[in-house]
Amino acid sequence: MVEPSLNFDSVTITLNQSISAERTSIIYEGIDSNKELVVVKIAKKNEYLFCFKQERDALTRLSELNSPHIPKLLLSNINTLIITPFFVHSQYHIVHRDLQKYNFLRDNNGNILIADRRYSVIEGDNMPFAGVLECMPDDILESLDNNKAINYNPRMDFICLVRSLYLMFHNPVMERFSFDKVLENRNFKKQLQEIKTFWFSHGNSSE
C-alpha cells in the first residue's frame, strides 16, 4: 500500500495517480510543495533496489548536462526517485541497455524521449545481461551464445535503437520472454539462433 504523500525533509510530494507500471517499479504523477508536476518511481520489491541505485547514479550525472530532453533527479531515497517530467545519450559513456519501444516516449511537442535507465551501466562495467534479446547487436548475441562476458558500450545502444525501430515499423512475429529468464529458458539457444538468422537476412549490424 503506497501512502498518498511522501515526505523528503521539507518537501512533501502528493501522489495524484498511477500512470505506468514497469517490471521493477510503479510510476506515479505527483505534485511537489510548490505545486510543480513531478514523476515518482517507487520500487515494487527490495530485490529491485540495486536497479534504483543504478538509475539514481545515472540520473545524477545526466542532470549535470542541464538538457531539456533529460529528466532531472530532484529527490530520492533508497526505494523512490522523484524526477522532472521527462532522457538521451551522454558524454559520460553511460549505456542504457534496454532501448525498446516501451522506453520511447513522445512529449507534447512531438519530440521522442528515451526513458527508464534502471539497467544503465558505465561503459566497460561487467554486468549480467539485461535488455530485449531480439534487439541486441550481433556481438552481444554471440557473447550470450558462447557464455562470454558482454562488452557494454554506446555502440550497443545505437544498434538496439535501430533494431527496435525496425521491429516497431515492420512488426514481425517474434517470440519474447523476460530477459531475467533468458539464460534459464530451455529454448534459449534455439531462439538465439532464430534471432541471429533473422537479422542476417534483414541487415547485419556489423556492417
Coordinates of N, CA and C in Angstrom, one line a residue:
M1 N 0.8 -1.2 0.0 CA 0.0 0.0 0.0 C 0.9 1.2 0.0
V2 N 0.7 2.1 -1.0 CA 1.5 3.3 -1.1 C 0.8 4.5 -0.4
E3 N 1.5 5.2 0.4 CA 0.9 6.4 1.1 C 0.6 7.5 0.0
P4 N -0.5 8.2 0.3 CA -0.9 9.3 -0.7 C 0.1 10.4 -0.8
S5 N 1.0 10.5 0.2 CA 2.0 11.6 0.1 C 3.4 11.1 0.7
L6 N 4.5 11.6 0.2 CA 5.8 11.2 0.6 C 6.5 12.5 1.1
N7 N 7.3 12.3 2.2 CA 8.0 13.4 2.8 C 9.5 13.3 2.6
F8 N 10.1 14.3 2.0 CA 11.6 14.4 1.9 C 12.0 15.7 2.6
D9 N 12.4 15.6 3.8 CA 12.8 16.7 4.6 C 11.7 17.8 4.6
S10 N 11.9 18.9 4.0 CA 10.9 20.0 4.0 C 10.0 19.9 2.8
V11 N 10.2 18.9 1.9 CA 9.4 18.8 0.7 C 8.4 17.6 0.9
T12 N 7.1 17.9 0.5 CA 6.1 16.9 0.5 C 5.6 16.7 -0.9
I13 N 5.6 15.4 -1.3 CA 5.2 15.0 -2.7 C 3.8 14.3 -2.5
T14 N 2.8 14.9 -3.2 CA 1.5 14.3 -3.2 C 1.3 13.5 -4.4
L15 N 0.9 12.3 -4.3 CA 0.6 11.4 -5.5 C -0.7 11.6 -6.0
N16 N -0.8 11.9 -7.3 CA -2.1 12.1 -8.0 C -2.7 10.9 -8.5
Q17 N -1.9 10.1 -9.3 CA -2.4 8.9 -9.9 C -1.3 8.1 -10.4
S18 N -1.5 6.8 -10.6 CA -0.6 5.9 -11.2 C -0.6 6.0 -12.7
I19 N 0.5 6.2 -13.3 CA 0.5 6.4 -14.8 C 1.2 5.3 -15.6
S20 N 1.9 4.4 -14.9 CA 2.6 3.3 -15.6 C 3.1 2.3 -14.6
A21 N 3.3 1.1 -15.0 CA 3.8 0.0 -14.2 C 4.9 -0.7 -15.0
E22 N 6.1 -0.7 -14.4 CA 7.3 -1.4 -15.1 C 7.5 -2.7 -14.3
R23 N 8.5 -3.4 -14.8 CA 8.8 -4.7 -14.1 C 9.3 -4.4 -12.7
T24 N 10.0 -3.4 -12.5 CA 10.6 -3.1 -11.2 C 10.0 -2.1 -10.3
S25 N 9.1 -1.3 -11.0 CA 8.5 -0.1 -10.2 C 7.1 0.3 -10.7
I26 N 6.5 1.1 -9.9 CA 5.2 1.7 -10.2 C 5.5 3.2 -10.4
I27 N 5.0 3.8 -11.4 CA 5.3 5.2 -11.7 C 4.0 6.0 -11.5
Y28 N 4.2 7.1 -10.7 CA 3.1 8.0 -10.4 C 3.3 9.4 -10.9
E29 N 2.2 10.1 -11.1 CA 2.2 11.5 -11.3 C 2.1 12.1 -10.0
G30 N 2.9 13.1 -9.7 CA 2.8 13.8 -8.3 C 2.9 15.3 -8.4
I31 N 2.7 15.9 -7.3 CA 2.8 17.4 -7.2 C 3.7 17.7 -6.0
D32 N 4.7 18.5 -6.1 CA 5.5 18.9 -5.0 C 5.0 20.0 -4.2
S33 N 5.7 20.5 -3.2 CA 5.2 21.5 -2.3 C 5.0 22.8 -3.0
N34 N 5.6 23.0 -4.2 CA 5.5 24.3 -5.0 C 4.4 24.1 -6.1
K35 N 3.7 23.0 -6.0 CA 2.6 22.7 -7.0 C 3.2 22.4 -8.3
E36 N 4.4 22.0 -8.4 CA 5.0 21.6 -9.7 C 4.8 20.1 -9.9
L37 N 4.6 19.8 -11.2 CA 4.4 18.4 -11.6 C 5.7 17.6 -11.5
V38 N 5.7 16.4 -11.0 CA 6.8 15.6 -10.9 C 6.4 14.1 -11.2
V39 N 7.5 13.3 -11.6 CA 7.3 11.9 -11.8 C 7.9 11.1 -10.6
V40 N 7.1 10.2 -10.1 CA 7.6 9.5 -8.9 C 7.7 8.0 -9.2
K41 N 8.9 7.4 -9.1 CA 9.1 6.0 -9.3 C 9.3 5.3 -8.0
I42 N 8.5 4.3 -7.7 CA 8.6 3.6 -6.4 C 8.9 2.1 -6.7
A43 N 9.9 1.5 -6.0 CA 10.3 0.1 -6.3 C 9.2 -0.8 -5.8
K44 N 9.0 -1.8 -6.6 CA 8.0 -2.8 -6.2 C 8.5 -3.7 -5.0
K45 N 9.7 -4.1 -5.1 CA 10.3 -5.0 -4.1 C 11.7 -4.6 -3.7
N46 N 12.2 -5.1 -2.6 CA 13.5 -4.7 -2.1 C 14.6 -5.3 -3.1
E47 N 14.3 -6.4 -3.8 CA 15.2 -7.0 -4.7 C 15.6 -6.1 -5.9
Y48 N 14.7 -5.1 -6.1 CA 15.0 -4.2 -7.2 C 15.7 -2.9 -6.8
L49 N 16.1 -2.8 -5.5 CA 16.8 -1.6 -5.0 C 18.1 -1.3 -5.7
F50 N 18.8 -2.4 -6.2 CA 20.0 -2.2 -6.9 C 19.8 -1.5 -8.2
C51 N 18.6 -1.8 -8.9 CA 18.3 -1.1 -10.1 C 18.0 0.3 -9.9
F52 N 17.4 0.7 -8.7 CA 17.2 2.1 -8.4 C 18.5 2.8 -8.2
K53 N 19.4 2.1 -7.5 CA 20.7 2.8 -7.3 C 21.4 3.1 -8.7
Q54 N 21.3 2.1 -9.6 CA 21.9 2.3 -11.0 C 21.2 3.5 -11.6
E55 N 19.9 3.6 -11.6 CA 19.2 4.7 -12.2 C 19.5 6.0 -11.5
R56 N 19.5 6.0 -10.2 CA 19.8 7.2 -9.5 C 21.2 7.8 -9.8
D57 N 22.2 6.9 -9.9 CA 23.6 7.3 -10.2 C 23.6 7.9 -11.6
A58 N 22.9 7.2 -12.6 CA 22.9 7.7 -14.0 C 22.2 9.1 -14.1
L59 N 21.1 9.2 -13.4 CA 20.4 10.5 -13.5 C 21.1 11.6 -12.8
T60 N 21.9 11.3 -11.8 CA 22.6 12.3 -11.1 C 23.7 12.9 -12.0
R61 N 24.3 12.1 -12.8 CA 25.4 12.5 -13.7 C 24.7 13.2 -14.9
L62 N 23.6 12.7 -15.4 CA 23.0 13.2 -16.6 C 22.4 14.6 -16.3
S63 N 21.9 14.8 -15.1 CA 21.3 16.1 -14.7 C 22.3 17.2 -14.8
E64 N 23.6 16.9 -14.7 CA 24.6 18.0 -14.9 C 24.6 18.6 -16.3
L65 N 24.1 17.9 -17.3 CA 24.1 18.4 -18.6 C 23.0 19.5 -18.8
N66 N 22.1 19.6 -17.9 CA 21.0 20.6 -17.9 C 20.3 20.6 -19.2
S67 N 20.1 19.4 -19.8 CA 19.4 19.3 -21.1 C 17.9 19.3 -20.9
P68 N 17.1 20.0 -21.8 CA 15.7 19.9 -21.7 C 15.1 18.6 -22.0
H69 N 15.9 17.7 -22.7 CA 15.5 16.4 -23.1 C 15.8 15.3 -22.1
I70 N 16.4 15.7 -21.0 CA 16.8 14.7 -19.9 C 16.1 15.1 -18.6
P71 N 15.3 14.2 -18.1 CA 14.7 14.5 -16.8 C 15.8 14.7 -15.7
K72 N 15.5 15.5 -14.8 CA 16.5 15.8 -13.7 C 16.0 15.1 -12.4
L73 N 17.0 14.5 -11.7 CA 16.7 13.9 -10.4 C 16.5 15.0 -9.4
L74 N 15.3 15.1 -8.8 CA 15.1 16.1 -7.8 C 15.3 15.6 -6.4
L75 N 14.7 14.5 -6.1 CA 14.8 13.9 -4.7 C 14.9 12.4 -4.9
S76 N 15.4 11.8 -3.8 CA 15.5 10.3 -3.9 C 15.7 9.7 -2.5
N77 N 15.3 8.5 -2.3 CA 15.7 7.7 -1.1 C 16.0 6.3 -1.6
I78 N 16.1 5.4 -0.8 CA 16.5 4.0 -1.1 C 15.6 3.3 -2.1
N79 N 14.3 3.6 -2.1 CA 13.3 3.0 -3.0 C 12.5 3.9 -3.8
T80 N 12.8 5.2 -3.8 CA 12.0 6.2 -4.5 C 12.8 7.2 -5.3
L81 N 12.4 7.5 -6.5 CA 13.0 8.5 -7.3 C 12.0 9.6 -7.7
I82 N 12.3 10.8 -7.4 CA 11.5 12.0 -7.8 C 12.2 12.7 -9.0
I83 N 11.6 12.7 -10.2 CA 12.3 13.3 -11.3 C 11.4 14.3 -12.0
T84 N 12.0 15.2 -12.8 CA 11.2 16.1 -13.6 C 10.5 15.3 -14.7
P85 N 9.3 15.8 -15.2 CA 8.6 15.1 -16.3 C 9.4 15.2 -17.6
F86 N 10.1 14.3 -18.1 CA 10.9 13.5 -19.0 C 11.7 14.4 -19.9
F87 N 14.9 11.5 -21.8 CA 16.2 11.2 -21.5 C 17.1 11.3 -22.7
V88 N 18.5 10.8 -23.0 CA 19.2 10.8 -24.2 C 20.6 10.3 -23.8
H89 N 21.4 10.1 -24.8 CA 22.8 9.6 -24.5 C 23.6 10.7 -24.0
S90 N 24.9 10.4 -23.6 CA 25.6 11.4 -22.9 C 27.1 11.3 -23.2
Q91 N 27.8 12.3 -22.7 CA 29.3 12.3 -22.8 C 29.9 11.5 -21.7
Y92 N 29.1 10.9 -20.8 CA 29.6 10.1 -19.7 C 29.8 8.6 -19.9
H93 N 29.6 8.2 -21.2 CA 29.7 6.8 -21.5 C 28.8 5.9 -20.8
I94 N 27.6 6.4 -20.6 CA 26.5 5.6 -19.9 C 25.8 4.8 -21.0
V95 N 25.6 3.5 -20.8 CA 25.0 2.6 -21.7 C 23.6 2.3 -21.1
H96 N 22.6 2.5 -21.9 CA 21.2 2.4 -21.5 C 20.8 0.9 -21.3
R97 N 21.1 0.0 -22.2 CA 21.0 -1.4 -22.2 C 19.5 -1.9 -22.5
D98 N 18.6 -1.0 -22.4 CA 17.2 -1.5 -22.6 C 16.4 -0.6 -23.5
L99 N 17.0 -0.3 -24.7 CA 16.3 0.5 -25.7 C 15.3 -0.3 -26.4
Q100 N 14.0 -0.1 -26.1 CA 12.9 -0.9 -26.7 C 11.7 0.1 -26.8
K101 N 10.7 -0.4 -27.5 CA 9.6 0.5 -27.9 C 8.9 1.1 -26.6
Y102 N 8.9 0.3 -25.5 CA 8.2 0.8 -24.3 C 9.0 1.9 -23.6
N103 N 10.2 2.1 -24.0 CA 11.0 3.2 -23.4 C 11.2 4.4 -24.3
F104 N 10.4 4.5 -25.4 CA 10.4 5.6 -26.2 C 9.1 6.4 -26.0
L105 N 9.2 7.6 -25.5 CA 8.1 8.4 -25.2 C 8.0 9.7 -26.1
R106 N 6.8 10.2 -26.3 CA 6.7 11.4 -27.1 C 6.1 12.5 -26.2
D107 N 6.7 13.7 -26.2 CA 6.2 14.8 -25.4 C 5.2 15.6 -26.2
N108 N 4.6 16.6 -25.6 CA 3.6 17.4 -26.2 C 4.0 18.1 -27.5
N109 N 5.3 18.2 -27.7 CA 5.8 18.9 -28.9 C 6.2 17.9 -30.0
G110 N 5.9 16.6 -29.7 CA 6.2 15.6 -30.7 C 7.6 15.1 -30.6
N111 N 8.4 15.5 -29.7 CA 9.8 15.0 -29.5 C 9.8 13.6 -28.9
I112 N 10.7 12.8 -29.4 CA 10.8 11.4 -28.9 C 11.9 11.5 -27.8
L113 N 11.5 11.0 -26.6 CA 12.4 11.0 -25.5 C 12.7 9.5 -25.1
I114 N 13.9 9.3 -24.5 CA 14.3 7.9 -24.1 C 14.1 7.9 -22.6
A115 N 13.3 7.0 -22.1 CA 13.1 6.9 -20.7 C 13.6 5.6 -20.1
D116 N 13.6 5.6 -18.7 CA 13.9 4.4 -18.0 C 15.4 3.9 -18.0
R117 N 16.2 4.3 -17.1 CA 17.6 4.0 -17.0 C 17.9 3.0 -15.9
R118 N 17.0 2.2 -15.4 CA 17.3 1.4 -14.2 C 18.3 0.3 -14.5
Y119 N 18.6 0.0 -15.8 CA 19.6 -1.0 -16.1 C 20.8 -0.4 -16.7
S120 N 20.9 0.9 -16.6 CA 22.1 1.5 -17.3 C 23.4 1.2 -16.5
V121 N 24.5 1.2 -17.3 CA 25.8 0.9 -16.7 C 26.8 1.9 -17.4
I122 N 27.9 2.0 -16.8 CA 29.0 2.7 -17.3 C 29.8 1.8 -18.3
E123 N 30.2 2.4 -19.5 CA 30.9 1.6 -20.4 C 32.1 0.9 -19.8
G124 N 32.2 -0.5 -20.1 CA 33.2 -1.3 -19.5 C 32.8 -2.0 -18.3
D125 N 31.7 -1.7 -17.7 CA 31.2 -2.4 -16.5 C 30.9 -3.9 -16.8
N126 N 31.2 -4.8 -15.9 CA 31.0 -6.2 -16.1 C 29.7 -6.5 -15.4
M127 N 28.6 -6.6 -16.1 CA 27.3 -6.8 -15.5 C 26.5 -7.9 -16.3
P128 N 25.6 -8.6 -15.6 CA 24.8 -9.6 -16.2 C 24.0 -9.0 -17.4
F129 N 23.5 -9.9 -18.2 CA 22.7 -9.5 -19.4 C 21.4 -8.8 -19.0
A130 N 21.1 -7.7 -19.7 CA 19.8 -7.0 -19.5 C 19.4 -6.4 -20.8
G131 N 18.1 -6.4 -21.1 CA 17.7 -5.8 -22.4 C 16.7 -6.8 -23.1
V132 N 16.3 -6.3 -24.3 CA 15.4 -7.1 -25.1 C 16.3 -7.9 -26.1
L133 N 16.2 -9.2 -26.0 CA 17.1 -10.1 -26.7 C 17.0 -9.9 -28.2
E134 N 15.8 -9.7 -28.8 CA 15.7 -9.6 -30.2 C 16.2 -8.3 -30.8
C135 N 16.6 -7.3 -29.9 CA 17.1 -6.0 -30.4 C 18.6 -6.0 -30.2
M136 N 19.2 -7.0 -29.6 CA 20.7 -6.9 -29.3 C 21.5 -7.0 -30.6
P137 N 22.7 -6.3 -30.6 CA 23.7 -6.4 -31.7 C 24.2 -7.8 -31.8
D138 N 24.8 -8.1 -32.9 CA 25.3 -9.4 -33.2 C 26.4 -9.9 -32.2
D139 N 27.3 -8.9 -31.8 CA 28.3 -9.3 -30.9 C 27.8 -9.7 -29.5
I140 N 26.7 -9.0 -29.1 CA 26.1 -9.4 -27.8 C 25.4 -10.8 -27.9
L141 N 24.8 -11.1 -29.0 CA 24.2 -12.4 -29.2 C 25.2 -13.5 -29.2
E142 N 26.4 -13.2 -29.9 CA 27.5 -14.2 -29.9 C 28.0 -14.4 -28.5
S143 N 28.2 -13.3 -27.7 CA 28.7 -13.5 -26.3 C 27.8 -14.3 -25.5
L144 N 26.5 -14.1 -25.6 CA 25.5 -14.9 -24.9 C 25.5 -16.4 -25.4
D145 N 25.7 -16.6 -26.7 CA 25.7 -17.9 -27.2 C 26.9 -18.7 -26.8
N146 N 28.0 -18.0 -26.6 CA 29.3 -18.6 -26.2 C 29.6 -18.5 -24.7
N147 N 28.6 -18.0 -23.9 CA 28.8 -17.8 -22.5 C 30.0 -16.9 -22.1
K148 N 30.2 -15.9 -22.9 CA 31.3 -15.0 -22.7 C 30.9 -13.7 -22.0
A149 N 31.8 -12.9 -21.4 CA 31.5 -11.7 -20.8 C 31.0 -10.7 -21.9
I150 N 30.0 -9.8 -21.6 CA 29.4 -8.9 -22.5 C 30.1 -7.6 -22.4
N151 N 30.5 -7.1 -23.6 CA 31.2 -5.8 -23.7 C 30.1 -4.7 -23.9
Y152 N 29.7 -4.0 -22.8 CA 28.7 -2.9 -22.9 C 29.4 -1.6 -23.4
N153 N 28.9 -1.1 -24.5 CA 29.4 0.2 -25.0 C 28.3 1.0 -25.7
P154 N 28.5 2.3 -26.0 CA 27.5 3.1 -26.6 C 27.0 2.5 -27.9
R155 N 27.9 1.8 -28.7 CA 27.5 1.2 -29.9 C 26.4 0.2 -29.8
M156 N 26.4 -0.5 -28.6 CA 25.3 -1.4 -28.3 C 23.9 -0.7 -28.3
D157 N 23.9 0.5 -27.7 CA 22.6 1.3 -27.6 C 22.2 1.7 -29.0
F158 N 23.2 2.1 -29.9 CA 22.9 2.6 -31.2 C 22.2 1.4 -32.0
I159 N 22.8 0.2 -32.0 CA 22.2 -0.9 -32.7 C 20.9 -1.3 -32.1
C160 N 20.8 -1.3 -30.8 CA 19.5 -1.6 -30.2 C 18.4 -0.6 -30.6
L161 N 18.8 0.7 -30.7 CA 17.8 1.7 -31.2 C 17.4 1.4 -32.6
V162 N 18.3 1.1 -33.5 CA 18.0 0.9 -34.9 C 17.1 -0.4 -35.0
R163 N 17.5 -1.4 -34.3 CA 16.7 -2.7 -34.4 C 15.3 -2.5 -33.8
S164 N 15.2 -1.8 -32.7 CA 13.9 -1.6 -32.1 C 13.0 -0.8 -33.0
L165 N 13.5 0.2 -33.7 CA 12.7 0.9 -34.6 C 12.3 0.1 -35.8
Y166 N 13.2 -0.8 -36.3 CA 12.8 -1.7 -37.4 C 11.7 -2.6 -37.0
L167 N 11.8 -3.2 -35.8 CA 10.7 -4.1 -35.3 C 9.4 -3.4 -35.1
M168 N 9.5 -2.1 -34.6 CA 8.3 -1.3 -34.4 C 7.6 -1.0 -35.8
F169 N 8.4 -0.7 -36.8 CA 7.8 -0.3 -38.1 C 7.3 -1.6 -38.9
H170 N 8.0 -2.7 -38.8 CA 7.7 -3.8 -39.6 C 6.9 -4.9 -38.8
N171 N 7.0 -4.9 -37.5 CA 6.2 -5.7 -36.6 C 6.2 -7.2 -37.0
P172 N 7.4 -7.8 -37.2 CA 7.4 -9.2 -37.5 C 7.0 -10.1 -36.3
V173 N 6.6 -11.3 -36.5 CA 6.3 -12.2 -35.4 C 7.5 -12.8 -34.8
M174 N 7.8 -12.4 -33.5 CA 9.0 -13.0 -32.9 C 8.6 -13.3 -31.4
E175 N 9.0 -14.5 -31.0 CA 8.7 -14.9 -29.6 C 9.5 -14.1 -28.6
R176 N 9.0 -13.8 -27.5 CA 9.7 -13.0 -26.5 C 9.5 -13.6 -25.1
F177 N 10.5 -13.4 -24.3 CA 10.4 -13.8 -22.8 C 11.3 -12.8 -22.0
S178 N 11.0 -12.7 -20.8 CA 11.6 -11.7 -19.9 C 13.1 -12.0 -19.9
F179 N 13.9 -10.9 -20.0 CA 15.4 -11.1 -20.0 C 16.0 -11.7 -18.8
D180 N 15.3 -11.6 -17.6 CA 15.8 -12.2 -16.4 C 15.6 -13.7 -16.4
K181 N 14.9 -14.2 -17.4 CA 14.7 -15.6 -17.5 C 15.4 -16.2 -18.7
V182 N 16.1 -15.3 -19.4 CA 16.8 -15.7 -20.7 C 17.6 -16.9 -20.6
L183 N 18.6 -16.9 -19.6 CA 19.5 -18.0 -19.5 C 18.9 -19.2 -18.9
E184 N 17.7 -19.1 -18.3 CA 17.1 -20.3 -17.7 C 16.2 -21.0 -18.7
N185 N 15.8 -20.3 -19.8 CA 14.9 -20.9 -20.7 C 15.5 -22.0 -21.5
R186 N 14.8 -23.1 -21.6 CA 15.3 -24.3 -22.3 C 15.5 -24.0 -23.8
N187 N 14.7 -23.2 -24.3 CA 14.7 -22.9 -25.7 C 15.6 -21.7 -26.1
F188 N 16.4 -21.3 -25.1 CA 17.3 -20.1 -25.2 C 18.2 -20.2 -26.5
K189 N 18.9 -21.2 -26.6 CA 19.9 -21.4 -27.7 C 19.1 -21.4 -29.0
K190 N 18.0 -22.1 -29.0 CA 17.2 -22.2 -30.3 C 16.7 -20.8 -30.7
Q191 N 16.2 -20.0 -29.7 CA 15.7 -18.7 -30.0 C 16.9 -17.8 -30.4
L192 N 18.0 -17.9 -29.8 CA 19.2 -17.1 -30.1 C 19.5 -17.3 -31.6
Q193 N 19.5 -18.6 -32.0 CA 19.9 -18.9 -33.4 C 18.8 -18.3 -34.4
E194 N 17.6 -18.3 -34.0 CA 16.5 -17.7 -34.8 C 16.7 -16.2 -34.9
I195 N 17.0 -15.6 -33.8 CA 17.2 -14.1 -33.9 C 18.4 -13.8 -34.7
K196 N 19.5 -14.5 -34.6 CA 20.7 -14.2 -35.4 C 20.4 -14.5 -36.9
T197 N 19.6 -15.5 -37.2 CA 19.2 -15.8 -38.6 C 18.3 -14.7 -39.1
F198 N 17.4 -14.2 -38.3 CA 16.5 -13.1 -38.7 C 17.3 -11.9 -39.1
W199 N 18.3 -11.5 -38.2 CA 19.0 -10.2 -38.5 C 20.0 -10.4 -39.7
F200 N 20.5 -11.7 -39.9 CA 21.3 -11.9 -41.0 C 20.6 -11.7 -42.3
S201 N 19.3 -12.0 -42.3 CA 18.5 -11.8 -43.6 C 17.9 -10.4 -43.6
H202 N 18.0 -9.6 -42.6 CA 17.4 -8.3 -42.6 C 18.4 -7.2 -42.3
G203 N 19.7 -7.5 -42.5 CA 20.7 -6.5 -42.3 C 21.6 -6.8 -41.2
N204 N 22.9 -6.8 -41.4 CA 23.9 -7.2 -40.4 C 24.4 -6.0 -39.7
S205 N 24.3 -6.0 -38.3 CA 24.7 -4.9 -37.5 C 26.2 -4.6 -37.5
S206 N 27.0 -5.6 -38.0 CA 28.4 -5.4 -38.0 C 28.9 -4.7 -39.2
E207 N 28.0 -4.5 -40.2 CA 28.4 -3.8 -41.4 C 28.5 -2.3 -41.2

